[in-house]
Structures are given as structure tokens and as C-alpha cells.
Amino acid sequence: MNYTQSKNIIEIGYKFLKEFWGQGYATESCKALLDYGFNTRNFDSIAAHIAEENIGSQIVAERLGMQIHHRFLWEGVIPGRFYTMSKSTFQANNL
């Protein structure tokens, strides 16, 4: 979980070795981070920056109920998607 004060953004993210991809670790980790962020820290919204080519992470974000807020270019070059989730969506999804 990372807080960017200049933009007032709480962001979740993860990195796993390729041998651990597709085993549910990202989904379970993000569920725990969302729960902590919304229920312990009482954040109103949580975001994730995901590279356009990272289909697996897009699936994780969407499976958890995050929605694309906008697309962007990292450093003006690498296409990405900015996902967000509100606390009310988290609670409605019963994660």
C-alpha cells in the first residue's frame, strides 16, 4: 500500500516471481490490502496503476470490483490503466 501525498492517492500493488503467477496470491493479497485500507485505515477510495500489457493484473483488479477510471502513459511512453474502488463498492461486493 502506497500513499502519494501530492495527489492524495492510496495505491495498492504487488510483484510476484513468475513461478507464482496464476495461483491466486495476487487476488488474496489485494483482498487483504483492500480490507485493511477500507476497514482499518478508513480510506474512501483505493487505486491501482496497471500496465496495459499486464492482463493478469487487470483481471485481478476487475475480479475484485475495481473499475477503470482512466488510461494514461507512464513516463509518457508505457500505456497503463488507472483502476479505483470506493469503500461503498468494497462493502457492496462483500469482500
Short mmCIF file of N, CA and C in Angstrom, two decimals:
data_model
loop_
_atom_site.label_atom_id
_atom_site.label_comp_id
_atom_site.label_asym_id
_atom_site.label_seq_id
_atom_site.Cartn_x
_atom_site.Cartn_y
_atom_site.Cartn_z
N MET A 1 0.86 -1.15 0.00
CA MET A 1 0.00 0.00 0.00
C MET A 1 0.91 1.22 0.00
N ASN A 2 0.64 2.17 -0.87
CA ASN A 2 1.48 3.34 -1.02
C ASN A 2 0.61 4.59 -1.05
N TYR A 3 1.01 5.60 -0.28
CA TYR A 3 0.28 6.86 -0.25
C TYR A 3 1.09 7.92 -0.97
N THR A 4 0.49 8.56 -1.97
CA THR A 4 1.12 9.67 -2.67
C THR A 4 0.48 10.96 -2.18
N GLN A 5 1.15 11.65 -1.26
CA GLN A 5 0.57 12.81 -0.62
C GLN A 5 0.24 13.92 -1.61
N SER A 6 1.12 14.16 -2.57
CA SER A 6 0.89 15.26 -3.51
C SER A 6 -0.39 15.07 -4.32
N LYS A 7 -0.83 13.82 -4.49
CA LYS A 7 -2.04 13.55 -5.26
C LYS A 7 -3.16 12.99 -4.39
N ASN A 8 -2.89 12.78 -3.10
CA ASN A 8 -3.86 12.23 -2.15
C ASN A 8 -4.44 10.91 -2.66
N ILE A 9 -3.53 10.02 -3.07
CA ILE A 9 -3.93 8.73 -3.63
C ILE A 9 -3.35 7.60 -2.77
N ILE A 10 -4.21 6.65 -2.42
CA ILE A 10 -3.78 5.42 -1.77
C ILE A 10 -3.75 4.36 -2.87
N GLU A 11 -2.61 3.74 -3.04
CA GLU A 11 -2.45 2.78 -4.14
C GLU A 11 -2.00 1.42 -3.62
N ILE A 12 -2.59 0.36 -4.17
CA ILE A 12 -2.14 -0.99 -3.86
C ILE A 12 -1.38 -1.55 -5.05
N GLY A 13 -0.49 -2.49 -4.77
CA GLY A 13 0.26 -3.12 -5.84
C GLY A 13 0.99 -4.34 -5.31
N TYR A 14 1.59 -5.11 -6.21
CA TYR A 14 2.29 -6.33 -5.83
C TYR A 14 3.23 -6.73 -6.94
N LYS A 15 4.20 -7.57 -6.59
CA LYS A 15 5.09 -8.20 -7.57
C LYS A 15 5.35 -9.62 -7.08
N PHE A 16 5.17 -10.58 -7.96
CA PHE A 16 5.44 -11.97 -7.65
C PHE A 16 6.38 -12.54 -8.71
N LEU A 17 7.21 -13.48 -8.31
CA LEU A 17 8.01 -14.20 -9.29
C LEU A 17 7.08 -14.96 -10.22
N LYS A 18 7.47 -15.09 -11.47
CA LYS A 18 6.62 -15.71 -12.48
C LYS A 18 6.14 -17.10 -12.07
N GLU A 19 6.96 -17.83 -11.34
CA GLU A 19 6.58 -19.19 -10.93
C GLU A 19 5.37 -19.20 -9.99
N PHE A 20 5.01 -18.03 -9.43
CA PHE A 20 3.87 -17.95 -8.52
C PHE A 20 2.64 -17.30 -9.15
N TRP A 21 2.72 -16.93 -10.44
CA TRP A 21 1.58 -16.34 -11.13
C TRP A 21 0.47 -17.37 -11.28
N GLY A 22 -0.77 -16.90 -11.30
CA GLY A 22 -1.91 -17.75 -11.58
C GLY A 22 -2.30 -18.68 -10.45
N GLN A 23 -1.80 -18.43 -9.25
CA GLN A 23 -2.10 -19.29 -8.11
C GLN A 23 -3.00 -18.60 -7.07
N GLY A 24 -3.49 -17.41 -7.40
CA GLY A 24 -4.41 -16.72 -6.50
C GLY A 24 -3.76 -15.82 -5.47
N TYR A 25 -2.43 -15.75 -5.46
CA TYR A 25 -1.74 -14.93 -4.45
C TYR A 25 -2.06 -13.44 -4.61
N ALA A 26 -2.12 -12.96 -5.84
CA ALA A 26 -2.41 -11.55 -6.07
C ALA A 26 -3.82 -11.20 -5.61
N THR A 27 -4.79 -12.04 -5.95
CA THR A 27 -6.17 -11.79 -5.54
C THR A 27 -6.29 -11.77 -4.03
N GLU A 28 -5.72 -12.76 -3.37
CA GLU A 28 -5.81 -12.83 -1.91
C GLU A 28 -5.06 -11.68 -1.24
N SER A 29 -3.90 -11.31 -1.78
CA SER A 29 -3.14 -10.19 -1.23
C SER A 29 -3.92 -8.89 -1.36
N CYS A 30 -4.51 -8.68 -2.52
CA CYS A 30 -5.27 -7.44 -2.75
C CYS A 30 -6.54 -7.40 -1.90
N LYS A 31 -7.19 -8.53 -1.71
CA LYS A 31 -8.35 -8.57 -0.81
C LYS A 31 -7.95 -8.10 0.57
N ALA A 32 -6.82 -8.61 1.06
CA ALA A 32 -6.34 -8.24 2.40
C ALA A 32 -5.98 -6.75 2.45
N LEU A 33 -5.34 -6.23 1.40
CA LEU A 33 -4.99 -4.81 1.37
C LEU A 33 -6.23 -3.92 1.31
N LEU A 34 -7.21 -4.32 0.51
CA LEU A 34 -8.45 -3.54 0.44
C LEU A 34 -9.17 -3.56 1.78
N ASP A 35 -9.23 -4.71 2.41
CA ASP A 35 -9.87 -4.82 3.73
C ASP A 35 -9.16 -3.91 4.73
N TYR A 36 -7.85 -3.96 4.77
CA TYR A 36 -7.08 -3.12 5.68
C TYR A 36 -7.30 -1.64 5.37
N GLY A 37 -7.23 -1.29 4.11
CA GLY A 37 -7.38 0.11 3.71
C GLY A 37 -8.75 0.68 4.04
N PHE A 38 -9.79 -0.08 3.76
CA PHE A 38 -11.15 0.42 3.99
C PHE A 38 -11.61 0.24 5.43
N ASN A 39 -11.32 -0.90 6.04
CA ASN A 39 -11.88 -1.18 7.37
C ASN A 39 -10.98 -0.78 8.53
N THR A 40 -9.67 -0.77 8.34
CA THR A 40 -8.76 -0.37 9.42
C THR A 40 -8.34 1.09 9.29
N ARG A 41 -7.94 1.48 8.07
CA ARG A 41 -7.48 2.85 7.84
C ARG A 41 -8.60 3.81 7.46
N ASN A 42 -9.76 3.25 7.11
CA ASN A 42 -10.96 4.04 6.79
C ASN A 42 -10.78 4.96 5.57
N PHE A 43 -10.06 4.48 4.55
CA PHE A 43 -9.91 5.24 3.32
C PHE A 43 -11.23 5.22 2.55
N ASP A 44 -11.49 6.28 1.81
CA ASP A 44 -12.70 6.36 0.99
C ASP A 44 -12.54 5.69 -0.37
N SER A 45 -11.30 5.67 -0.88
CA SER A 45 -11.03 5.14 -2.20
C SER A 45 -9.62 4.57 -2.25
N ILE A 46 -9.43 3.53 -3.04
CA ILE A 46 -8.11 2.92 -3.23
C ILE A 46 -7.91 2.72 -4.73
N ALA A 47 -6.66 2.93 -5.19
CA ALA A 47 -6.36 2.88 -6.62
C ALA A 47 -5.28 1.84 -6.92
N ALA A 48 -5.15 1.52 -8.21
CA ALA A 48 -4.07 0.67 -8.70
C ALA A 48 -3.70 1.13 -10.11
N HIS A 49 -2.40 1.34 -10.35
CA HIS A 49 -1.88 1.62 -11.68
C HIS A 49 -1.44 0.29 -12.27
N ILE A 50 -1.96 -0.06 -13.44
CA ILE A 50 -1.63 -1.35 -14.05
C ILE A 50 -1.24 -1.13 -15.50
N ALA A 51 -0.11 -1.72 -15.89
CA ALA A 51 0.35 -1.61 -17.28
C ALA A 51 -0.68 -2.25 -18.21
N GLU A 52 -0.87 -1.63 -19.36
CA GLU A 52 -1.84 -2.11 -20.35
C GLU A 52 -1.56 -3.56 -20.75
N GLU A 53 -0.29 -3.94 -20.81
CA GLU A 53 0.06 -5.30 -21.23
C GLU A 53 -0.11 -6.33 -20.11
N ASN A 54 -0.34 -5.88 -18.89
CA ASN A 54 -0.45 -6.80 -17.75
C ASN A 54 -1.90 -7.27 -17.57
N ILE A 55 -2.31 -8.16 -18.45
CA ILE A 55 -3.69 -8.65 -18.47
C ILE A 55 -4.04 -9.36 -17.16
N GLY A 56 -3.11 -10.13 -16.60
CA GLY A 56 -3.38 -10.85 -15.36
C GLY A 56 -3.77 -9.91 -14.22
N SER A 57 -3.05 -8.81 -14.07
CA SER A 57 -3.37 -7.86 -13.01
C SER A 57 -4.67 -7.11 -13.29
N GLN A 58 -4.97 -6.88 -14.56
CA GLN A 58 -6.26 -6.27 -14.90
C GLN A 58 -7.40 -7.20 -14.49
N ILE A 59 -7.22 -8.49 -14.73
CA ILE A 59 -8.25 -9.47 -14.34
C ILE A 59 -8.43 -9.48 -12.83
N VAL A 60 -7.32 -9.43 -12.09
CA VAL A 60 -7.39 -9.40 -10.62
C VAL A 60 -8.17 -8.16 -10.17
N ALA A 61 -7.82 -7.00 -10.70
CA ALA A 61 -8.48 -5.76 -10.30
C ALA A 61 -9.98 -5.82 -10.60
N GLU A 62 -10.33 -6.29 -11.77
CA GLU A 62 -11.74 -6.34 -12.15
C GLU A 62 -12.50 -7.41 -11.36
N ARG A 63 -11.84 -8.53 -11.08
CA ARG A 63 -12.46 -9.58 -10.26
C ARG A 63 -12.80 -9.05 -8.86
N LEU A 64 -11.96 -8.17 -8.35
CA LEU A 64 -12.18 -7.58 -7.03
C LEU A 64 -13.21 -6.45 -7.04
N GLY A 65 -13.60 -6.03 -8.23
CA GLY A 65 -14.61 -4.97 -8.33
C GLY A 65 -14.05 -3.59 -8.62
N MET A 66 -12.75 -3.51 -8.89
CA MET A 66 -12.16 -2.21 -9.24
C MET A 66 -12.60 -1.87 -10.67
N GLN A 67 -12.68 -0.58 -10.95
CA GLN A 67 -13.11 -0.13 -12.27
C GLN A 67 -12.08 0.82 -12.86
N ILE A 68 -11.97 0.79 -14.19
CA ILE A 68 -11.03 1.70 -14.86
C ILE A 68 -11.54 3.13 -14.70
N HIS A 69 -10.69 3.97 -14.16
CA HIS A 69 -11.01 5.40 -14.03
C HIS A 69 -10.53 6.13 -15.28
N HIS A 70 -9.30 5.82 -15.71
CA HIS A 70 -8.78 6.40 -16.94
C HIS A 70 -7.54 5.62 -17.40
N ARG A 71 -7.16 5.86 -18.64
CA ARG A 71 -5.93 5.30 -19.19
C ARG A 71 -4.89 6.41 -19.19
N PHE A 72 -3.62 6.02 -19.19
CA PHE A 72 -2.54 7.02 -19.11
C PHE A 72 -1.28 6.44 -19.73
N LEU A 73 -0.24 7.26 -19.82
CA LEU A 73 1.07 6.82 -20.28
C LEU A 73 2.07 7.04 -19.14
N TRP A 74 2.70 5.94 -18.67
CA TRP A 74 3.76 6.05 -17.69
C TRP A 74 4.96 6.69 -18.36
N GLU A 75 5.49 7.73 -17.76
CA GLU A 75 6.64 8.45 -18.30
C GLU A 75 6.42 8.84 -19.76
N GLY A 76 5.15 9.03 -20.12
CA GLY A 76 4.82 9.44 -21.47
C GLY A 76 5.00 8.37 -22.53
N VAL A 77 5.27 7.12 -22.12
CA VAL A 77 5.60 6.07 -23.08
C VAL A 77 4.78 4.79 -22.90
N ILE A 78 4.72 4.27 -21.68
CA ILE A 78 4.13 2.95 -21.43
C ILE A 78 2.64 3.08 -21.13
N PRO A 79 1.77 2.49 -21.96
CA PRO A 79 0.32 2.57 -21.73
C PRO A 79 -0.07 1.88 -20.42
N GLY A 80 -0.95 2.52 -19.68
CA GLY A 80 -1.42 1.95 -18.43
C GLY A 80 -2.89 2.26 -18.18
N ARG A 81 -3.42 1.58 -17.18
CA ARG A 81 -4.81 1.79 -16.75
C ARG A 81 -4.80 2.16 -15.27
N PHE A 82 -5.61 3.14 -14.92
CA PHE A 82 -5.74 3.57 -13.54
C PHE A 82 -7.08 3.06 -13.03
N TYR A 83 -7.04 2.08 -12.13
CA TYR A 83 -8.24 1.48 -11.55
C TYR A 83 -8.51 2.10 -10.19
N THR A 84 -9.79 2.20 -9.82
CA THR A 84 -10.17 2.67 -8.50
C THR A 84 -11.30 1.82 -7.93
N MET A 85 -11.42 1.89 -6.61
CA MET A 85 -12.54 1.27 -5.91
C MET A 85 -12.90 2.15 -4.73
N SER A 86 -14.20 2.36 -4.55
CA SER A 86 -14.67 3.12 -3.40
C SER A 86 -14.97 2.17 -2.24
N LYS A 87 -15.01 2.74 -1.05
CA LYS A 87 -15.33 1.93 0.13
C LYS A 87 -16.73 1.33 0.01
N SER A 88 -17.68 2.09 -0.53
CA SER A 88 -19.05 1.58 -0.68
C SER A 88 -19.09 0.40 -1.66
N THR A 89 -18.31 0.44 -2.73
CA THR A 89 -18.24 -0.69 -3.67
C THR A 89 -17.64 -1.90 -2.98
N PHE A 90 -16.58 -1.70 -2.21
CA PHE A 90 -15.94 -2.78 -1.47
C PHE A 90 -16.95 -3.46 -0.55
N GLN A 91 -17.71 -2.65 0.19
CA GLN A 91 -18.69 -3.20 1.12
C GLN A 91 -19.81 -3.91 0.38
N ALA A 92 -20.24 -3.35 -0.76
CA ALA A 92 -21.33 -3.97 -1.54
C ALA A 92 -20.90 -5.31 -2.13
N ASN A 93 -19.61 -5.42 -2.49
CA ASN A 93 -19.09 -6.65 -3.06
C ASN A 93 -18.84 -7.72 -2.01
N ASN A 94 -18.96 -7.34 -0.75
CA ASN A 94 -18.84 -8.28 0.37
C ASN A 94 -17.50 -9.02 0.36
N LEU A 95 -16.42 -8.28 0.05
CA LEU A 95 -15.11 -8.90 0.03
C LEU A 95 -14.61 -9.03 1.45
#
